[in-house]
Amino acid sequence: MRKKMVAGNWKMNKNLQEGVALATELKQLVINPKCEVVIATPFIHLATIAQLLKDSPIALAAENCADKPAGAFTGEVSAEMVKSTGAQYCILGHSERRAYYHEDYDILREKVLLALQNQLKPIFCIGEVKEEREAGKQNQVVKAQLEGSVFNLTPEQFQNITLAYEPVWAIGTGLTATPQQAQEMHAYIRSLIQQKYGEQIAQDTTILYGGSCNAKNAAELFQNPDVDGGLIGGASLKAPDFLTIINAR
Ligand code: PGA
């Protein structure tokens, strides 16, 4: 049985004190979740929040890591450093990283490998932009993203990957994919995994939906057989909303 998951992506929000307050609130609210619950926080929050979450079912993720293992890369944070904070997951390939920081297939392939080498589980994001969807190219785009950065992995490595389908036109826009659009794409992604790694791994891979998923629409999206949970941006910044989404899973 594949893992169900709800992951929050705080992005560049909350200073350290605000982040600690939100994590404390979530720790009190999330007691016996029926799914894996993850929060992804800015790097500087990780060490403090990892301590805070020690006796909680909530797991911790970074939102990125460097594409180099160590050395003279001013301002970067390595996968090893992330791991040393106590975080267990690392979001990679988010569309904001691809678009604003020019992270291409090759860079992301390196990041995924470094995360895995450091026992961090990647939450790898894929998804098309609006023009690509309008041109009917969404399947092509998502396939190329998978082939470019994660289909090089061995089956053993790939089993540590969680995928997040995030249509870029739905992120932070209030324009959610319809449950049908989400299901179609998730089933397509699972068919690609099946072709590459076989039926068992395809059935075991967790595929999250992200993009304006909120307390109101989560249950409907999660009802789809191939939607295993959500990667939640804006709605993960308010504990009661995030809890409603967790409970919808
Ligand atoms: P959103 O962001 O829920 O605010 O649309 C999702 C994401 O970018 O992961």
Tab-separated table of C-alpha atoms and ligand atoms in Angstrom:
chain	number	residue	atom	x	y	z
A	1	MET	CA	0.000	0.000	0.000
A	2	ARG	CA	1.427	3.352	-0.969
A	3	LYS	CA	1.794	6.124	1.531
A	4	LYS	CA	-0.825	8.876	1.669
A	5	MET	CA	0.678	12.261	2.429
A	6	VAL	CA	-0.153	15.886	3.062
A	7	ALA	CA	2.862	18.179	2.884
A	8	GLY	CA	2.950	21.907	3.584
A	9	ASN	CA	5.297	24.146	1.634
A	10	TRP	CA	5.861	27.343	3.585
A	11	LYS	CA	7.976	28.911	0.781
A	12	MET	CA	9.612	32.195	1.867
A	13	ASN	CA	7.103	32.956	4.597
A	14	LYS	CA	7.343	33.226	8.406
A	15	ASN	CA	10.349	34.502	10.303
A	16	LEU	CA	11.882	32.116	12.822
A	17	GLN	CA	9.609	33.110	15.716
A	18	GLU	CA	6.495	32.929	13.539
A	19	GLY	CA	7.608	29.587	12.134
A	20	VAL	CA	8.176	28.146	15.609
A	21	ALA	CA	4.730	29.387	16.642
A	22	LEU	CA	3.076	27.703	13.623
A	23	ALA	CA	4.966	24.444	14.126
A	24	THR	CA	4.004	24.468	17.831
A	25	GLU	CA	0.358	24.969	16.929
A	26	LEU	CA	0.484	22.140	14.387
A	27	LYS	CA	2.171	19.827	16.861
A	28	GLN	CA	-0.738	20.370	19.252
A	29	LEU	CA	-3.358	19.810	16.534
A	30	VAL	CA	-1.888	16.876	14.601
A	31	ILE	CA	-2.124	13.912	16.966
A	32	ASN	CA	-2.902	10.658	15.148
A	33	PRO	CA	-2.953	11.560	11.481
A	34	LYS	CA	-4.168	8.906	9.032
A	35	CYS	CA	-1.511	9.979	6.553
A	36	GLU	CA	2.108	11.096	6.551
A	37	VAL	CA	2.222	14.802	7.462
A	38	VAL	CA	5.221	16.868	6.377
A	39	ILE	CA	6.050	20.547	6.723
A	40	ALA	CA	8.682	22.119	4.501
A	41	THR	CA	10.230	25.227	6.028
A	42	PRO	CA	12.967	27.697	5.134
A	43	PHE	CA	16.480	26.394	5.853
A	44	ILE	CA	17.071	28.551	8.903
A	45	HIS	CA	13.999	27.113	10.674
A	46	LEU	CA	14.954	23.482	10.208
A	47	ALA	CA	17.214	22.804	13.200
A	48	THR	CA	14.882	24.488	15.692
A	49	ILE	CA	11.700	22.957	14.303
A	50	ALA	CA	13.289	19.500	14.070
A	51	GLN	CA	13.825	19.614	17.851
A	52	LEU	CA	10.310	20.870	18.421
A	53	LEU	CA	8.796	18.045	16.323
A	54	LYS	CA	10.834	15.249	17.907
A	55	ASP	CA	7.907	13.609	19.705
A	56	SER	CA	5.353	14.470	17.017
A	57	PRO	CA	4.167	12.496	13.972
A	58	ILE	CA	4.935	15.519	11.765
A	59	ALA	CA	7.983	15.068	9.527
A	60	LEU	CA	10.187	17.904	8.358
A	61	ALA	CA	11.407	18.903	4.898
A	62	ALA	CA	13.690	21.479	3.374
A	63	GLU	CA	12.408	23.364	0.329
A	64	ASN	CA	15.628	22.961	-1.667
A	65	CYS	CA	19.253	21.868	-1.375
A	66	ALA	CA	22.459	22.629	-3.251
A	67	ASP	CA	23.526	20.813	-6.413
A	68	LYS	CA	27.064	20.435	-5.034
A	69	PRO	CA	28.140	18.327	-2.064
A	70	ALA	CA	30.349	20.904	-0.273
A	71	GLY	CA	32.898	23.629	-0.791
A	72	ALA	CA	33.197	27.190	-2.057
A	73	PHE	CA	29.548	27.850	-2.978
A	74	THR	CA	28.728	30.956	-0.979
A	75	GLY	CA	25.156	31.072	0.250
A	76	GLU	CA	24.283	27.477	-0.627
A	77	VAL	CA	23.024	24.788	1.760
A	78	SER	CA	24.036	21.186	1.090
A	79	ALA	CA	21.905	18.075	1.390
A	80	GLU	CA	24.254	16.873	4.134
A	81	MET	CA	23.623	20.079	6.104
A	82	VAL	CA	19.875	19.670	5.687
A	83	LYS	CA	20.109	16.088	6.902
A	84	SER	CA	22.156	17.132	9.940
A	85	THR	CA	19.275	19.324	11.161
A	86	GLY	CA	17.025	16.288	11.556
A	87	ALA	CA	14.925	16.909	8.438
A	88	GLN	CA	13.799	13.774	6.584
A	89	TYR	CA	12.534	15.149	3.265
A	90	CYS	CA	13.590	17.721	0.678
A	91	ILE	CA	11.341	19.380	-1.901
A	92	LEU	CA	13.157	19.554	-5.249
A	93	GLY	CA	12.182	20.829	-8.671
A	94	HIS	CA	9.498	23.233	-7.477
A	95	SER	CA	8.326	25.360	-10.393
A	96	GLU	CA	9.433	28.517	-8.561
A	97	ARG	CA	12.989	27.136	-8.422
A	98	ARG	CA	12.813	26.124	-12.080
A	99	ALA	CA	11.425	29.487	-13.217
A	100	TYR	CA	13.181	32.031	-10.979
A	101	TYR	CA	16.482	30.263	-10.250
A	102	HIS	CA	16.938	28.530	-13.592
A	103	GLU	CA	17.101	25.020	-12.202
A	104	ASP	CA	17.185	22.764	-15.232
A	105	TYR	CA	16.967	18.998	-15.626
A	106	ASP	CA	20.710	18.500	-15.070
A	107	ILE	CA	20.903	20.600	-11.905
A	108	LEU	CA	17.845	18.847	-10.503
A	109	ARG	CA	19.280	15.432	-11.324
A	110	GLU	CA	22.339	16.327	-9.201
A	111	LYS	CA	20.185	17.617	-6.358
A	112	VAL	CA	18.064	14.465	-6.313
A	113	LEU	CA	21.174	12.266	-6.191
A	114	LEU	CA	22.737	14.323	-3.394
A	115	ALA	CA	19.527	14.251	-1.365
A	116	LEU	CA	19.348	10.462	-1.728
A	117	GLN	CA	23.028	10.018	-0.870
A	118	ASN	CA	22.301	11.879	2.355
A	119	GLN	CA	19.207	9.833	3.208
A	120	LEU	CA	16.829	12.672	2.453
A	121	LYS	CA	13.642	11.672	0.657
A	122	PRO	CA	12.958	13.974	-2.287
A	123	ILE	CA	9.485	15.371	-2.912
A	124	PHE	CA	10.032	15.988	-6.609
A	125	CYS	CA	7.746	18.510	-8.317
A	126	ILE	CA	6.664	18.418	-11.956
A	127	GLY	CA	4.020	20.268	-13.917
A	128	GLU	CA	3.277	22.308	-17.009
A	129	VAL	CA	2.757	26.059	-17.436
A	130	LYS	CA	-0.478	27.540	-18.763
A	131	GLU	CA	0.678	27.854	-22.383
A	132	GLU	CA	1.762	24.217	-22.407
A	133	ARG	CA	-1.633	23.088	-21.090
A	134	GLU	CA	-3.416	25.265	-23.637
A	135	ALA	CA	-1.335	23.691	-26.387
A	136	GLY	CA	-2.207	20.224	-25.070
A	137	LYS	CA	1.448	19.526	-24.262
A	138	GLN	CA	1.112	18.788	-20.538
A	139	ASN	CA	1.875	15.071	-20.839
A	140	GLN	CA	4.942	15.714	-22.951
A	141	VAL	CA	6.268	18.288	-20.465
A	142	VAL	CA	5.787	16.114	-17.417
A	143	LYS	CA	7.367	13.126	-19.147
A	144	ALA	CA	10.430	15.169	-20.073
A	145	GLN	CA	10.756	16.441	-16.493
A	146	LEU	CA	10.696	12.892	-15.156
A	147	GLU	CA	13.114	11.606	-17.794
A	148	GLY	CA	15.385	14.588	-17.281
A	149	SER	CA	15.866	14.317	-13.532
A	150	VAL	CA	14.572	11.106	-11.898
A	151	PHE	CA	14.219	8.268	-14.423
A	152	ASN	CA	18.013	7.874	-14.293
A	153	LEU	CA	17.631	6.466	-10.765
A	154	THR	CA	17.881	2.787	-9.957
A	155	PRO	CA	14.623	1.140	-8.826
A	156	GLU	CA	15.988	1.092	-5.247
A	157	GLN	CA	16.681	4.814	-5.376
A	158	PHE	CA	13.391	5.642	-7.075
A	159	GLN	CA	11.429	4.017	-4.277
A	160	ASN	CA	12.465	6.920	-2.018
A	161	ILE	CA	10.893	9.504	-4.304
A	162	THR	CA	7.536	11.158	-3.713
A	163	LEU	CA	6.216	12.990	-6.773
A	164	ALA	CA	4.132	16.145	-6.695
A	165	TYR	CA	2.154	17.107	-9.801
A	166	GLU	CA	1.804	20.856	-9.628
A	167	PRO	CA	0.337	22.515	-12.728
A	168	VAL	CA	2.102	25.875	-12.646
A	169	TRP	CA	-1.070	27.717	-13.686
A	170	ALA	CA	-2.713	26.498	-10.489
A	171	ILE	CA	0.018	27.492	-8.028
A	172	GLY	CA	-0.986	30.443	-5.871
A	173	THR	CA	-3.596	31.488	-8.419
A	174	GLY	CA	-6.776	30.094	-6.893
A	175	LEU	CA	-7.231	28.179	-10.163
A	176	THR	CA	-7.234	24.573	-9.012
A	177	ALA	CA	-7.043	21.729	-11.506
A	178	THR	CA	-10.376	19.966	-11.656
A	179	PRO	CA	-10.431	16.580	-9.910
A	180	GLN	CA	-10.665	15.052	-13.389
A	181	GLN	CA	-7.617	16.936	-14.715
A	182	ALA	CA	-5.657	15.886	-11.625
A	183	GLN	CA	-6.714	12.243	-11.901
A	184	GLU	CA	-5.900	12.091	-15.637
A	185	MET	CA	-2.406	13.430	-15.099
A	186	HIS	CA	-1.714	11.314	-12.014
A	187	ALA	CA	-2.791	8.176	-13.859
A	188	TYR	CA	-0.551	9.165	-16.763
A	189	ILE	CA	2.423	9.722	-14.425
A	190	ARG	CA	1.800	6.347	-12.819
A	191	SER	CA	1.736	4.725	-16.269
A	192	LEU	CA	5.137	6.258	-17.032
A	193	ILE	CA	6.546	4.878	-13.771
A	194	GLN	CA	5.047	1.511	-14.649
A	195	GLN	CA	6.790	1.518	-18.048
A	196	LYS	CA	10.099	2.492	-16.482
A	197	TYR	CA	10.124	0.604	-13.157
A	198	GLY	CA	7.294	-1.932	-13.381
A	199	GLU	CA	3.872	-2.353	-11.857
A	200	GLN	CA	4.863	-2.774	-8.212
A	201	ILE	CA	6.905	0.405	-7.980
A	202	ALA	CA	4.235	2.300	-9.929
A	203	GLN	CA	1.592	1.184	-7.444
A	204	ASP	CA	3.829	2.057	-4.490
A	205	THR	CA	4.779	5.585	-5.612
A	206	THR	CA	3.060	8.416	-3.780
A	207	ILE	CA	1.886	11.159	-6.168
A	208	LEU	CA	0.707	14.402	-4.578
A	209	TYR	CA	-1.356	17.129	-6.190
A	210	GLY	CA	-0.354	20.769	-5.636
A	211	GLY	CA	-1.752	24.073	-6.833
A	212	SER	CA	-4.398	26.021	-4.901
A	213	CYS	CA	-5.378	22.931	-2.951
A	214	ASN	CA	-7.227	24.196	0.107
A	215	ALA	CA	-9.547	23.289	2.970
A	216	LYS	CA	-12.563	23.487	0.643
A	217	ASN	CA	-11.405	21.466	-2.374
A	218	ALA	CA	-8.967	18.958	-0.829
A	219	ALA	CA	-11.470	16.182	-0.127
A	220	GLU	CA	-12.728	16.175	-3.704
A	221	LEU	CA	-9.203	16.067	-5.139
A	222	PHE	CA	-8.119	13.315	-2.739
A	223	GLN	CA	-11.053	11.102	-3.745
A	224	ASN	CA	-9.295	10.313	-7.011
A	225	PRO	CA	-7.673	6.874	-6.985
A	226	ASP	CA	-4.301	8.165	-8.195
A	227	VAL	CA	-4.144	11.324	-6.069
A	228	ASP	CA	-2.358	10.231	-2.900
A	229	GLY	CA	-2.374	13.567	-1.123
A	230	GLY	CA	-1.361	17.163	-1.531
A	231	LEU	CA	1.505	19.606	-1.542
A	232	ILE	CA	-0.027	22.676	0.006
A	233	GLY	CA	1.364	26.201	-0.230
A	234	GLY	CA	-0.791	29.090	0.980
A	235	ALA	CA	-3.265	26.961	2.929
A	236	SER	CA	-0.434	25.354	4.945
A	237	LEU	CA	0.343	28.673	6.624
A	238	LYS	CA	-2.825	28.568	8.724
A	239	ALA	CA	-2.897	25.652	11.160
A	240	PRO	CA	-6.688	25.089	11.138
A	241	ASP	CA	-6.804	25.021	7.308
A	242	PHE	CA	-3.839	22.678	7.105
A	243	LEU	CA	-5.481	20.408	9.683
A	244	THR	CA	-8.703	20.313	7.652
A	245	ILE	CA	-6.690	19.231	4.602
A	246	ILE	CA	-4.871	16.553	6.618
A	247	ASN	CA	-8.205	15.243	7.863
A	248	ALA	CA	-9.549	15.197	4.292
A	249	ARG	CA	-6.836	12.671	3.388
B	1	PGA	P1	-0.359	26.890	-3.439
B	1	PGA	O1	1.148	26.369	-3.649
B	1	PGA	O2	-1.054	25.835	-2.611
B	1	PGA	O3	-0.215	28.193	-2.678
B	1	PGA	O4	-0.964	27.051	-4.777
B	1	PGA	C1	1.438	25.030	-3.863
B	1	PGA	C2	2.923	24.851	-4.063
B	1	PGA	O5	3.548	25.708	-4.711
B	1	PGA	O6	3.519	23.868	-3.604
